Short mmCIF file of C-alpha atoms in Angstrom, two decimals:
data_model
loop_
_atom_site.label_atom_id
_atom_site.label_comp_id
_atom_site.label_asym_id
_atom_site.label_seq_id
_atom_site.Cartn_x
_atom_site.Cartn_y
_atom_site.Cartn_z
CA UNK A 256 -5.49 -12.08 1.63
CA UNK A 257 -6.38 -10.16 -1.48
CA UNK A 258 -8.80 -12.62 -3.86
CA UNK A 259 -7.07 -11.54 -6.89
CA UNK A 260 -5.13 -14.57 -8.16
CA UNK A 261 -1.90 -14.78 -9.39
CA UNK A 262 -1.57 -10.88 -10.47
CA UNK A 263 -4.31 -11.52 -13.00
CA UNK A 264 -5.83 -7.85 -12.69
CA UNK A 265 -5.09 -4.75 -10.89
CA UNK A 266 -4.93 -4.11 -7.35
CA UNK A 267 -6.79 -0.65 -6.98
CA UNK A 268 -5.05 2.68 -6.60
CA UNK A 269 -6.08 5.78 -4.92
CA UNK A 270 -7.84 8.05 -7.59
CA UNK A 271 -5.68 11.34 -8.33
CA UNK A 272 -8.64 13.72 -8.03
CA UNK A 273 -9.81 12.55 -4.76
CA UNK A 274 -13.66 11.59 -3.78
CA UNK A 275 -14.99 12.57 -7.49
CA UNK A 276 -12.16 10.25 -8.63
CA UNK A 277 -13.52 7.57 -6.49
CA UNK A 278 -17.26 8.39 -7.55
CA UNK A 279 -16.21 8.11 -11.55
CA UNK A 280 -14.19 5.23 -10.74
CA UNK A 281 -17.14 3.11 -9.15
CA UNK A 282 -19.31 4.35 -11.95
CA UNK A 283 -16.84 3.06 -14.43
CA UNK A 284 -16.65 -0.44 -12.50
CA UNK A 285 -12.92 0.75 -11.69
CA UNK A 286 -11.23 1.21 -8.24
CA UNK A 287 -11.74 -2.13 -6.78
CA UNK A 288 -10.44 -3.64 -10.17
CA UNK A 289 -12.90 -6.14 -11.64
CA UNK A 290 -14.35 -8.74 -9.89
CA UNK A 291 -13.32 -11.35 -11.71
CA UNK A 292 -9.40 -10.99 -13.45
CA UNK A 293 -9.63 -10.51 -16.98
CA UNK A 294 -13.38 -11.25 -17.02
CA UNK A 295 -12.95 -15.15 -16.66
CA UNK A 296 -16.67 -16.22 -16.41
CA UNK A 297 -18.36 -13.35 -14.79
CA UNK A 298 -21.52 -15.69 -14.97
CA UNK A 299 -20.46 -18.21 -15.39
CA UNK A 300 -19.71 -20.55 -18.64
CA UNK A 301 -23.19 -19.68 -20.04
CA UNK A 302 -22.79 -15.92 -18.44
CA UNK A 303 -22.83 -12.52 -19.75
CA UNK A 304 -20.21 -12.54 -23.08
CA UNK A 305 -20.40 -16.52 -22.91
CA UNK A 306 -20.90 -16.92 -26.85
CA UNK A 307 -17.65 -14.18 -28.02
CA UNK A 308 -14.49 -15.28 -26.31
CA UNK A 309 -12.57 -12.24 -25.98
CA UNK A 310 -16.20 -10.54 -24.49
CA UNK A 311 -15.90 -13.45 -22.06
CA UNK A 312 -12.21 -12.74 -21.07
CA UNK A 313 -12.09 -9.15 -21.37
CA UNK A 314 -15.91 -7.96 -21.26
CA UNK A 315 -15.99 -7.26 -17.67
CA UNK A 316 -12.30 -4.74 -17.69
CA UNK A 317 -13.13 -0.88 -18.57
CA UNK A 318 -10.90 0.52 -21.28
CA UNK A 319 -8.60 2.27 -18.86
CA UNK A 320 -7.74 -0.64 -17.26
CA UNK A 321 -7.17 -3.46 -20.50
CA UNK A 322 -4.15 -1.70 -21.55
CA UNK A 323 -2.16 -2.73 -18.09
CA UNK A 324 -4.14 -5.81 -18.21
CA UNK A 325 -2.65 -7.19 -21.48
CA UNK A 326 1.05 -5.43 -19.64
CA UNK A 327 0.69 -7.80 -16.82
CA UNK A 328 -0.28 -10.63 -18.35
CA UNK A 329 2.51 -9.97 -21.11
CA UNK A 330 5.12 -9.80 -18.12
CA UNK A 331 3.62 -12.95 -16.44
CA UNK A 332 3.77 -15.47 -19.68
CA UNK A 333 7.45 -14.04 -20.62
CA UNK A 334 9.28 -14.30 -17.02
CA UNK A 335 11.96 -16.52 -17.86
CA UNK A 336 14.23 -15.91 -14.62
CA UNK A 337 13.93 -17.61 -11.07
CA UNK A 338 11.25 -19.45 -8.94
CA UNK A 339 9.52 -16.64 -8.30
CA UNK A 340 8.61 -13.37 -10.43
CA UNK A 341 10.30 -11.11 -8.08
CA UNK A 342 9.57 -7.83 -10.07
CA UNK A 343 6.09 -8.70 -9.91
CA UNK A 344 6.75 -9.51 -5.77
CA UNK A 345 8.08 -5.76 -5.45
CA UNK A 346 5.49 -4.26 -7.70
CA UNK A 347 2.31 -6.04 -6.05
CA UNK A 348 4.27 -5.11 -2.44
CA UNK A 349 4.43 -1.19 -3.57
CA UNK A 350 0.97 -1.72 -4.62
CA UNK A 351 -0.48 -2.75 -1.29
CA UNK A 352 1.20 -0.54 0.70
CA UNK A 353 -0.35 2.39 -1.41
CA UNK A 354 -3.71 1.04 -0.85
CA UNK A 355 -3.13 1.31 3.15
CA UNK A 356 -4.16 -0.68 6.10
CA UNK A 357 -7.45 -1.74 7.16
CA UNK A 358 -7.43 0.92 10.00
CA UNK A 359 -7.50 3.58 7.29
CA UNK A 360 -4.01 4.91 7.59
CA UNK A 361 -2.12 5.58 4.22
CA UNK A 362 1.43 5.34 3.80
CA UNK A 363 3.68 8.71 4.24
CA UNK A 364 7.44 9.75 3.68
CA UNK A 365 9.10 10.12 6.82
CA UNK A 366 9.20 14.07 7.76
CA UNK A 367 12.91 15.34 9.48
CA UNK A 368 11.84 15.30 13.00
CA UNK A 369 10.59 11.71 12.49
CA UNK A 370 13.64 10.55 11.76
CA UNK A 371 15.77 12.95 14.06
CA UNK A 372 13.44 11.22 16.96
CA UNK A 373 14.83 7.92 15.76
CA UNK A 374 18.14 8.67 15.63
CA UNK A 375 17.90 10.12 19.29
CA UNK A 376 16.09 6.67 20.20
CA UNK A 377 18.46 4.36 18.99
CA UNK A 378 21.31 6.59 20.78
CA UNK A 379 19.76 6.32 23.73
CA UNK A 380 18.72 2.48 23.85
CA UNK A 381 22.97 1.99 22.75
CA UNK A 382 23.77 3.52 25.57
CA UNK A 383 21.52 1.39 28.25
CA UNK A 384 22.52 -1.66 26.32
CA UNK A 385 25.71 -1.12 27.11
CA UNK A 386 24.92 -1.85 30.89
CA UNK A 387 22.62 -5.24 30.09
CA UNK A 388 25.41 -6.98 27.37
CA UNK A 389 28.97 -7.53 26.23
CA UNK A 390 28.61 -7.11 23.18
CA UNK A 391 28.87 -3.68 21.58
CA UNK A 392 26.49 -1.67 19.58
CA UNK A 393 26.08 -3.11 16.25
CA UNK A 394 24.44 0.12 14.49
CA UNK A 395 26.66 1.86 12.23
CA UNK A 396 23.53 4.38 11.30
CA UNK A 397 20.14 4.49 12.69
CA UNK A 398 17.05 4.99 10.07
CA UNK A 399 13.79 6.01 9.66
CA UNK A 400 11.49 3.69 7.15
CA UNK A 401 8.06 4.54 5.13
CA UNK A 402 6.45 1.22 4.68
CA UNK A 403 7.70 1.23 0.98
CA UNK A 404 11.07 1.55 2.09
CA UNK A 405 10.99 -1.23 3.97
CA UNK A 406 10.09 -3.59 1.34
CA UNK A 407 12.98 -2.40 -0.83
CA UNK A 408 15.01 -2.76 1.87
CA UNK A 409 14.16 -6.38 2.62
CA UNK A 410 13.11 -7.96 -0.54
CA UNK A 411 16.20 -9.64 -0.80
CA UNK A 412 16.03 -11.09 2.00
CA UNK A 413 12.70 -13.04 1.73
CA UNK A 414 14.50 -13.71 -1.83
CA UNK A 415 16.81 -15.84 -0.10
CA UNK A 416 13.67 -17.27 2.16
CA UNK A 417 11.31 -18.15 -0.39
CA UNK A 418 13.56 -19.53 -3.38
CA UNK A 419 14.34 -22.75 -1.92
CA UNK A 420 10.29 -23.82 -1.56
CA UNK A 421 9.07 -22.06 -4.39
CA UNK A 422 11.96 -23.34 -6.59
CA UNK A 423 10.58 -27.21 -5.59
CA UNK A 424 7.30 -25.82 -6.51
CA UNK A 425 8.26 -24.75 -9.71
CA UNK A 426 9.74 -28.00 -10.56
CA UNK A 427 6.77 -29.74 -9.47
CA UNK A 428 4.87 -28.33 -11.84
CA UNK A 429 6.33 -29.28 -14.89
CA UNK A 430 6.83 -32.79 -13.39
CA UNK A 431 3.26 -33.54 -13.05
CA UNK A 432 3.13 -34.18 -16.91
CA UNK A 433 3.65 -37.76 -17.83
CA UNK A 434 7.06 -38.18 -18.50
CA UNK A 435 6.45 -39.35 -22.28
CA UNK A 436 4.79 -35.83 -22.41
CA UNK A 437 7.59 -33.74 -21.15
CA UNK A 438 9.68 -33.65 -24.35
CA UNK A 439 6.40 -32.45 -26.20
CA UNK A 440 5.48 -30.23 -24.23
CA UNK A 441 8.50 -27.85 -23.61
CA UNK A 442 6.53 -24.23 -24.07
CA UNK A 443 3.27 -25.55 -21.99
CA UNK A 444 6.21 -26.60 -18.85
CA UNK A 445 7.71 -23.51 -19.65
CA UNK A 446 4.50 -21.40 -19.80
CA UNK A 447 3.94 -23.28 -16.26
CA UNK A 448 6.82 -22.15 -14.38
CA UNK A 449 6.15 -18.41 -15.34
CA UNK A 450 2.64 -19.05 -14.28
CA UNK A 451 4.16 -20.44 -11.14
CA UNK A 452 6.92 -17.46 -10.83
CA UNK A 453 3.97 -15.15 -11.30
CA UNK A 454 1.50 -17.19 -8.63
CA UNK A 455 4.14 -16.96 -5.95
CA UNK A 456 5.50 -13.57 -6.64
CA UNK A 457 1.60 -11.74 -6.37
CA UNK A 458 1.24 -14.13 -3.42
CA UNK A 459 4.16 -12.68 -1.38
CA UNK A 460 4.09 -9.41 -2.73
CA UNK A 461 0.46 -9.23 -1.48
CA UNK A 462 2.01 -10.56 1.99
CA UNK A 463 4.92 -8.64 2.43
CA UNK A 464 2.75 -5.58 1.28
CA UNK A 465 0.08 -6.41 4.18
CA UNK A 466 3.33 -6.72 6.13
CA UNK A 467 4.92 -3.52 5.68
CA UNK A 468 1.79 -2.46 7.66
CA UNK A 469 2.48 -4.27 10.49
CA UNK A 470 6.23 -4.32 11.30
CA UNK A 471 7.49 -1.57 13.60
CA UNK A 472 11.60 -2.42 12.26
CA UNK A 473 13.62 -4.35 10.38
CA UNK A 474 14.33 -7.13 12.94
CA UNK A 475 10.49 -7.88 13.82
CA UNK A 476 10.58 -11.41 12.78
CA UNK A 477 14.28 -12.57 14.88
CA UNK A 478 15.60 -12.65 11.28
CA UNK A 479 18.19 -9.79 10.02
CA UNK A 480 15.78 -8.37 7.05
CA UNK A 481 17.54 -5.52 6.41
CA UNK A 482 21.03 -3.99 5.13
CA UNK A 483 24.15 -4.69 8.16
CA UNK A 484 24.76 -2.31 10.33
CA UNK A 485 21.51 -0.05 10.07
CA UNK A 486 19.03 -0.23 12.82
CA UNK A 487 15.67 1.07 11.06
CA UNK A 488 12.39 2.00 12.59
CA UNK A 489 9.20 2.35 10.91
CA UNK A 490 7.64 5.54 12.80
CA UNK A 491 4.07 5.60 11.00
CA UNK A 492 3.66 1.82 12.55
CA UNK A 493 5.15 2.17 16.38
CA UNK A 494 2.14 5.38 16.27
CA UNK A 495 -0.41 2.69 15.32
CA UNK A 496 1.71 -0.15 17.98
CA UNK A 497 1.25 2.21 20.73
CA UNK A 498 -1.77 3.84 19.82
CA UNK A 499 -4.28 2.12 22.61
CA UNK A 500 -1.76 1.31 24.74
CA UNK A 501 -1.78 3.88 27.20
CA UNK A 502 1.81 4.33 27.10
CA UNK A 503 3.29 7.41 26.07
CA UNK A 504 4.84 7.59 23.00
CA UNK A 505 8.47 8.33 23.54
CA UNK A 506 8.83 5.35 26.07
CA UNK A 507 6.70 3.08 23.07
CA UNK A 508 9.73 4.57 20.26
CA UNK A 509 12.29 3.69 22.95
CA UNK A 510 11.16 0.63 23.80
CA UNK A 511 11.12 -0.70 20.58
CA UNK A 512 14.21 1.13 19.14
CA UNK A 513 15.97 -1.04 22.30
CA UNK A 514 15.13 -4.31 21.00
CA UNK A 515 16.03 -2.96 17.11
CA UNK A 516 19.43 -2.25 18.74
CA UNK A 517 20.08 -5.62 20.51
CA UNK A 518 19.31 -7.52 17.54
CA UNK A 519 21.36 -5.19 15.24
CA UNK A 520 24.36 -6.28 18.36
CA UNK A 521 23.68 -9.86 18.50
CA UNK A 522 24.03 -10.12 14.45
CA UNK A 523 26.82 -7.91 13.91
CA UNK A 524 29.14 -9.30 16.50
CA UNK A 525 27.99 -13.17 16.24
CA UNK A 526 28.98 -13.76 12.54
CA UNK A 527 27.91 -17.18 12.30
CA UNK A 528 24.37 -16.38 13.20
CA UNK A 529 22.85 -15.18 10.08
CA UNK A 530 23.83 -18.13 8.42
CA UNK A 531 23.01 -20.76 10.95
CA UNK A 532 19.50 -19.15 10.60
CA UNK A 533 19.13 -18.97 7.20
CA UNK A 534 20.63 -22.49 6.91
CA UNK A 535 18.70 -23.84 9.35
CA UNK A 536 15.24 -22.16 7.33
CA UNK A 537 16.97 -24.05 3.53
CA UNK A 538 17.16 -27.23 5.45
CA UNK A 539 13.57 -27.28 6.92
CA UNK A 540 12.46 -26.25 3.16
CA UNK A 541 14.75 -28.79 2.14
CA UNK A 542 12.56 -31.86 3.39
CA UNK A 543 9.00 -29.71 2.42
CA UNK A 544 7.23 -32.17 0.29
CA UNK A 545 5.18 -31.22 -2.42
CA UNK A 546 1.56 -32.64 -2.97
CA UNK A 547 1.72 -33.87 -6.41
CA UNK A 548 -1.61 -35.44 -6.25
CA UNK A 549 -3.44 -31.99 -5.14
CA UNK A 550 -1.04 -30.31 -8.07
CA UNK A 551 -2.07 -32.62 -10.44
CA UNK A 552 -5.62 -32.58 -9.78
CA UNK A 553 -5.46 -28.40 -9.68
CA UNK A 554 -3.64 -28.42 -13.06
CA UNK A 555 -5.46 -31.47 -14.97
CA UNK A 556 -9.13 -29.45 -14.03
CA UNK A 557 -7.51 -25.81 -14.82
CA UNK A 558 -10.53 -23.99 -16.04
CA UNK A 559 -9.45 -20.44 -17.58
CA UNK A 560 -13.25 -19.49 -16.87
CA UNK A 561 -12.02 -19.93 -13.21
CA UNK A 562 -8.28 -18.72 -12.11
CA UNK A 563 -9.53 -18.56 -8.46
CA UNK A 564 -9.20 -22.57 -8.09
CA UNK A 565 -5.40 -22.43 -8.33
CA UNK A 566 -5.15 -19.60 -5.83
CA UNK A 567 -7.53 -21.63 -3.73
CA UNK A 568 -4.94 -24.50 -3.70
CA UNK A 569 -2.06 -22.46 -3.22
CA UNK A 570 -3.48 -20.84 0.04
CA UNK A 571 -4.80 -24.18 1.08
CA UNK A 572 -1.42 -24.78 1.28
CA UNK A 573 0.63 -27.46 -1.09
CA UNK A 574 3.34 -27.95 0.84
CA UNK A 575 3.99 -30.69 4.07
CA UNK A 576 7.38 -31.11 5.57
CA UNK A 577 8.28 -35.16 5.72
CA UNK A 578 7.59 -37.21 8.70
CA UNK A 579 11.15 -37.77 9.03
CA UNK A 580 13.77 -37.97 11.74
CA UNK A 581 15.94 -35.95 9.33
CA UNK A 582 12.94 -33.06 9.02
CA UNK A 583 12.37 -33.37 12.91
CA UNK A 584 15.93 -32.11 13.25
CA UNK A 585 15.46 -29.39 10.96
CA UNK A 586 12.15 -28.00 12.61
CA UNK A 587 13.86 -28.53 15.78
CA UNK A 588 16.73 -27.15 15.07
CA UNK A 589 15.18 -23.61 13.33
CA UNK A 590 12.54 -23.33 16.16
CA UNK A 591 15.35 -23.07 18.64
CA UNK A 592 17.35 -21.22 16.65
CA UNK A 593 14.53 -18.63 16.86
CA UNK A 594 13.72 -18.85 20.80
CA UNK A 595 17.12 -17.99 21.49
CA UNK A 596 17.79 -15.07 19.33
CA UNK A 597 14.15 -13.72 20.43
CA UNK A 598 14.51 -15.08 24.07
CA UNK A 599 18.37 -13.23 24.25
CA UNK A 600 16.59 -10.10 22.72
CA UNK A 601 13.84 -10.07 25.40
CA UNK A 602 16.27 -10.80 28.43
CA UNK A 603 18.42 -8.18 27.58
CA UNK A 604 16.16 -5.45 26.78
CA UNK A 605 14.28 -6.54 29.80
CA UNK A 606 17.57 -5.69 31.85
CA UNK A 607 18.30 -2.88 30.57
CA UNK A 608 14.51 -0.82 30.36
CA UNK A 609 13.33 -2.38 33.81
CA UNK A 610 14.74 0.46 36.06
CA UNK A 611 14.18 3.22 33.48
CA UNK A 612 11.10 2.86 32.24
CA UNK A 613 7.28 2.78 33.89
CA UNK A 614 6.14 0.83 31.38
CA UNK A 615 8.73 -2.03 30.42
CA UNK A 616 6.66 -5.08 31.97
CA UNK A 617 3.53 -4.17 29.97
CA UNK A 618 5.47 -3.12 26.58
CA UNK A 619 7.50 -6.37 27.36
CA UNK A 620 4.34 -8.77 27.65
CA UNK A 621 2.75 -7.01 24.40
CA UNK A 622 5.99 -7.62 22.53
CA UNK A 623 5.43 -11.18 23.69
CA UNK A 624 1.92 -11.55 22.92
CA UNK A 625 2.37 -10.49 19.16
CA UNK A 626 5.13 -12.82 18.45
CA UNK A 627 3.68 -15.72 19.34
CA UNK A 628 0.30 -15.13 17.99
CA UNK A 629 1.84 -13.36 14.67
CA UNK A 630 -0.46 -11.57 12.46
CA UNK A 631 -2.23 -12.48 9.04
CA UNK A 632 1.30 -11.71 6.77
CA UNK A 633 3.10 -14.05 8.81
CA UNK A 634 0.08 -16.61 8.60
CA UNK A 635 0.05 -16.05 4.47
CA UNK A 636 4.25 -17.13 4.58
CA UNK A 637 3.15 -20.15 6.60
CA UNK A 638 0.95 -21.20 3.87
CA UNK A 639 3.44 -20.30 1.29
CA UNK A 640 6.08 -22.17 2.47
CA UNK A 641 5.21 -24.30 5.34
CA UNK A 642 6.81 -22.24 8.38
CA UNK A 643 6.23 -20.28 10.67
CA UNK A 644 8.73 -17.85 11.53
CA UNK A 645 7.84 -17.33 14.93
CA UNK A 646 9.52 -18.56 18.22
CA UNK A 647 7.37 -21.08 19.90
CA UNK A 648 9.66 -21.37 23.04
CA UNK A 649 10.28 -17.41 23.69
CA UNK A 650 9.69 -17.61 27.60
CA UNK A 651 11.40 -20.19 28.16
CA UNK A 652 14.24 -19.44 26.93
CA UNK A 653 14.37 -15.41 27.80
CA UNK A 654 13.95 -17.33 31.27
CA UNK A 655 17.32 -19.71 30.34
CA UNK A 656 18.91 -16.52 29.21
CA UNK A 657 17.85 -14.54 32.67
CA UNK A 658 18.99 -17.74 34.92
CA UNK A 659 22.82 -17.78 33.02
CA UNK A 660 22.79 -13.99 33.46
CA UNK A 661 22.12 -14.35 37.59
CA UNK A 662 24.45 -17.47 37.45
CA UNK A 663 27.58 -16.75 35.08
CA UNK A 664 27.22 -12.93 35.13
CA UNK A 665 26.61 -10.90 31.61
CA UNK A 666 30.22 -11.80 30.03
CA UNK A 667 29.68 -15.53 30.93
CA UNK A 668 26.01 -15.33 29.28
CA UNK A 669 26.92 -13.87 26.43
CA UNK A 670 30.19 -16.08 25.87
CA UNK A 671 28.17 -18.97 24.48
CA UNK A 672 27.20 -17.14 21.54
CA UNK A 673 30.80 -17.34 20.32
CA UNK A 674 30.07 -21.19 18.80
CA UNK A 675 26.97 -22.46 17.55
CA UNK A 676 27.55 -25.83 19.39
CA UNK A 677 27.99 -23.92 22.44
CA UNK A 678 24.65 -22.36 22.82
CA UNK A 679 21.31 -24.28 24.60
CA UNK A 680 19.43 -26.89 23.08
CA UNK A 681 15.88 -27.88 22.52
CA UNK A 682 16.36 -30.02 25.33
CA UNK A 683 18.65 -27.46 27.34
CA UNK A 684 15.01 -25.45 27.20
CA UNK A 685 13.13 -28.00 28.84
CA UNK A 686 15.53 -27.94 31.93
CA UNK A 687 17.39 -24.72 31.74
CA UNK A 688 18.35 -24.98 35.44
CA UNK A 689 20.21 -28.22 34.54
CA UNK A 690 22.21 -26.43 31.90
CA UNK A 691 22.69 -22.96 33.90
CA UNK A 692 24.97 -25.08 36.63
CA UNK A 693 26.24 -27.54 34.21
CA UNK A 694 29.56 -27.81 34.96
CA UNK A 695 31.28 -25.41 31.98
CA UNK A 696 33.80 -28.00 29.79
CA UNK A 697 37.08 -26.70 29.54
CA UNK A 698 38.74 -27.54 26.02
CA UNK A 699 42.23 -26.26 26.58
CA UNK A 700 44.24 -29.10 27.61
CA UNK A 701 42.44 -30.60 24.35
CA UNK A 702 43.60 -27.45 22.13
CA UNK A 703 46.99 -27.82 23.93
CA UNK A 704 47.47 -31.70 22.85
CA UNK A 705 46.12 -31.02 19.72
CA UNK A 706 48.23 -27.89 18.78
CA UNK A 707 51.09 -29.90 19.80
CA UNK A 708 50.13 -33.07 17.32
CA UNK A 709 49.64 -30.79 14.82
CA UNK A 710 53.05 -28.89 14.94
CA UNK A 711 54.82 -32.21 15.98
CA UNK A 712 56.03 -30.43 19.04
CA UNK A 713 57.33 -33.74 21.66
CA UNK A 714 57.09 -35.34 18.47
CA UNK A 715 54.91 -38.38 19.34
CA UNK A 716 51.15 -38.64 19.68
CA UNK A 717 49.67 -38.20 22.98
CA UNK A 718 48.31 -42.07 24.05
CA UNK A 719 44.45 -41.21 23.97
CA UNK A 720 43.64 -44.59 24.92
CA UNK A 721 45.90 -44.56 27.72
CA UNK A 722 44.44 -41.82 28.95
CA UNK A 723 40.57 -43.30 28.67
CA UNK A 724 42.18 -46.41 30.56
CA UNK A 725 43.15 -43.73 33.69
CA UNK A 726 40.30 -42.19 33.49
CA UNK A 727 38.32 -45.44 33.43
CA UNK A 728 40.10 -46.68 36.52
CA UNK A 729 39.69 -43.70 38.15
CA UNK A 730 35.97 -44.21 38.05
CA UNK A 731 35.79 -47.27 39.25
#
């Protein structure tokens, strides 16, 4: 996590005349951007500048630099749209990426036999899938991403992540004003909630930045991040994935370009599923709590000679969901939702690389490994908004998944997906044999009866109590 608060400076760029760039740019205090944003109390209240404001706030930003300073802050005070300062989110994103990742490597357009390779892969992994699932392939196109691609491409959905929280967030802020206060104090709320817009847009454009680093496709968190229909692979990330891995590096691309393609099937041919997730992600944020008292202490001791505290709190983390039966449900409910997608995803690539490839058991226990650990981005979005996106139960349910596939055959298996209410439970998880031979419930004599009701067909109601009376004799 970058310690540059709330887009308050700049994040450094590469020079454009390489190492003697880099040489003028530490000699002008550049590069790096300044140590503290906007100068805020470089020593302190009695530091360097102390006695001539504008030395104090300003002193420590070369001339190059102030310019885009008083830019950025301009565009931070005058947001007036949503929760969260999204153009500020994509340009802080772009920003990171540029800077590279900590092992060195820089971001790079993708080059045509990079993305000929992919298209090949994802051909390839269609066609095995085919044998391991029902359901067909759900790739209209297959694509090759640069890192900045990728956070074009999926901005809009951590849009529709992040809103919910950050929108609670925002209107925690101006409610931490006595209420007698409010009506006075319309521009300070509203000066608030672009502060706030701008705090959480340079916090998850930093994240989704350190992100695009990471992620080897579009699908790497079990939720649908980018457009329908196009399975994308990042090529300059499965090189770093695979790097010390020992595995050679058309079986890595393969590999991975299998479980891109058996997500982009399981969410183009179960069309509830996006929205279930999604839904399920708006009601855990739903019962997120915010801590007013931390908020109000944070904004009653706001020092402008020190920004830093409120980007402190923020990654401290604000937010707790509410002990609740209600918010127990929720969690539940998402965390589940998760395990199966990723658990389905796992089976079934599982099935359909273990008698082709050498190395499917150790790609699959990798693949394994770094979901349930997750990596610093996905730690930043737990802070951020109280969740993390990662399924807790993976094994066990890629073990449910295996069990119905042995028991009901690959049809059977992937029949439950076609109702929400249909698929396993938390509880189902904890004894998946008991729900592989539960006895499957057969609803058409209900649907007949019902249809028949409904259309007035023998034109009286069928006697449901009657028929509990039978069945209750019949028990005893």
């Amino acid at each position: 996590m970058s310690d540059t608060p709330f887009g308050f400076g700049l994040p450094p760029e590469e020079p454009e005349n390489g190492d003697e760039g880099k040489k003028k740019d530490q000699e002008s205090g550049g590069g790096q951007g300044p140590a503290n944003p906007f100068g805020f109390g470089p020593g302190g209240v009695g530091g360097p500048g102390a006695d001539n404001p504008l030395a104090a706030m300003f002193g420590s930003l070369n001339p190059n630099d102030l310019g885009a300073a008083f830019q950025q802050l301009g565009q931070m005070l005058s947001y007036e749209g949503g929760p969260v300062n999204w153009d500020m989110a994509k340009q802080i994103a772009r920003q990171t990426v540029a800077q590279g990742t900590s092992d060195g490597t820089k971001d790079a357009s993708v080059g045509p036999a990079e993305r000929t390779a992919v298209e090949e892969a994802v051909r390839l992994a269609d066609l095995w899938l085919d044998d391991a699932t029902s359901l067909p392939s759900g790739a209209g196109s297959a694509i090759a991403w640069s890192r900045a691609e990728w956070v074009e491409a999926t901005l809009p959905a951590w849009k529709e992540l992040v809103d919910p929280v950050a929108e609670r967030v925002g209107t925690a802020m101006g409610d931490v004003l006595p209420e007698e206060m409010q009506a006075m104090a319309g521009p300070l709320i509203g000066m608030m909630r672009s502060m706030g817009g701008a705090m959480f847009g340079t916090q998850i454009g930093q994240a989704v930045g350190v992100l695009a680093g990471e992620v080897v496709g579009s699908t790497d968190i079990g939720l649908p991040l980018g457009p329908a229909g196009k399975a994308a692979l990042l090529p300059m990330n499965i090189e770093s994935f695979g790097k010390d891995l020992g595995v050679p590096k058309d079986e890595v691309r393969l590999y991975l370009a299998l479980r891109e393609a058996a997500h982009q099937r399981l969410f183009a041919h179960v069309p509830w599923l996006r929205s279930h997730l999604f839904g399920a992600v708006d009601g855990y944020a739903r019962g997120i709590k915010v801590d007013t008292a931390k908020l109000e202490d944070v904004v009653g001791q706001f020092d402008p000679q020190n920004p830093e505290q409120l980007q402190d709190a923020l990654q401290q983390g604000m937010f707790q969901p509410e002990d609740t039966p209600q918010q127990k449900v929720a969690l539940a409910r998402l965390e589940t939702a998760l395990a199966l997608v990723e658990g389905w995803v796992d089976a079934v690539v599982h099935a359909a690389a273990k008698p082709r490839l050498s190395s499917a058991d150790a790609l699959r226990e990798t693949l394994r490994r770094r979901r349930a650990t997750g990596g610093p981005a996905e730690q930043t979005f737990a802070t951020l908004i109280g969740l993390e996106l990662r399924p807790r139960r993976l094994r066990d349910a890629s073990r449910l998944w295996a069990s119905l596939t042995d028991a009901r055959g690959v049809d059977g298996r992937d029949a439950l997906w076609a109702h929400p209410d249909m698929l396993p439970t938390a509880t189902d998880l904890d004894d998946p044999d008991g729900f592989v031979h539960r006895e499957q419930l057969d609803f058409s004599e209900l649907d007949k009866m019902l249809g028949e009701a409904a259309s007035g067909g023998s034109g009286t109601k069928p006697d449901l109590k009657k028929d509990d009376e039978t069945k209750d004799d019949d028990t005893e």
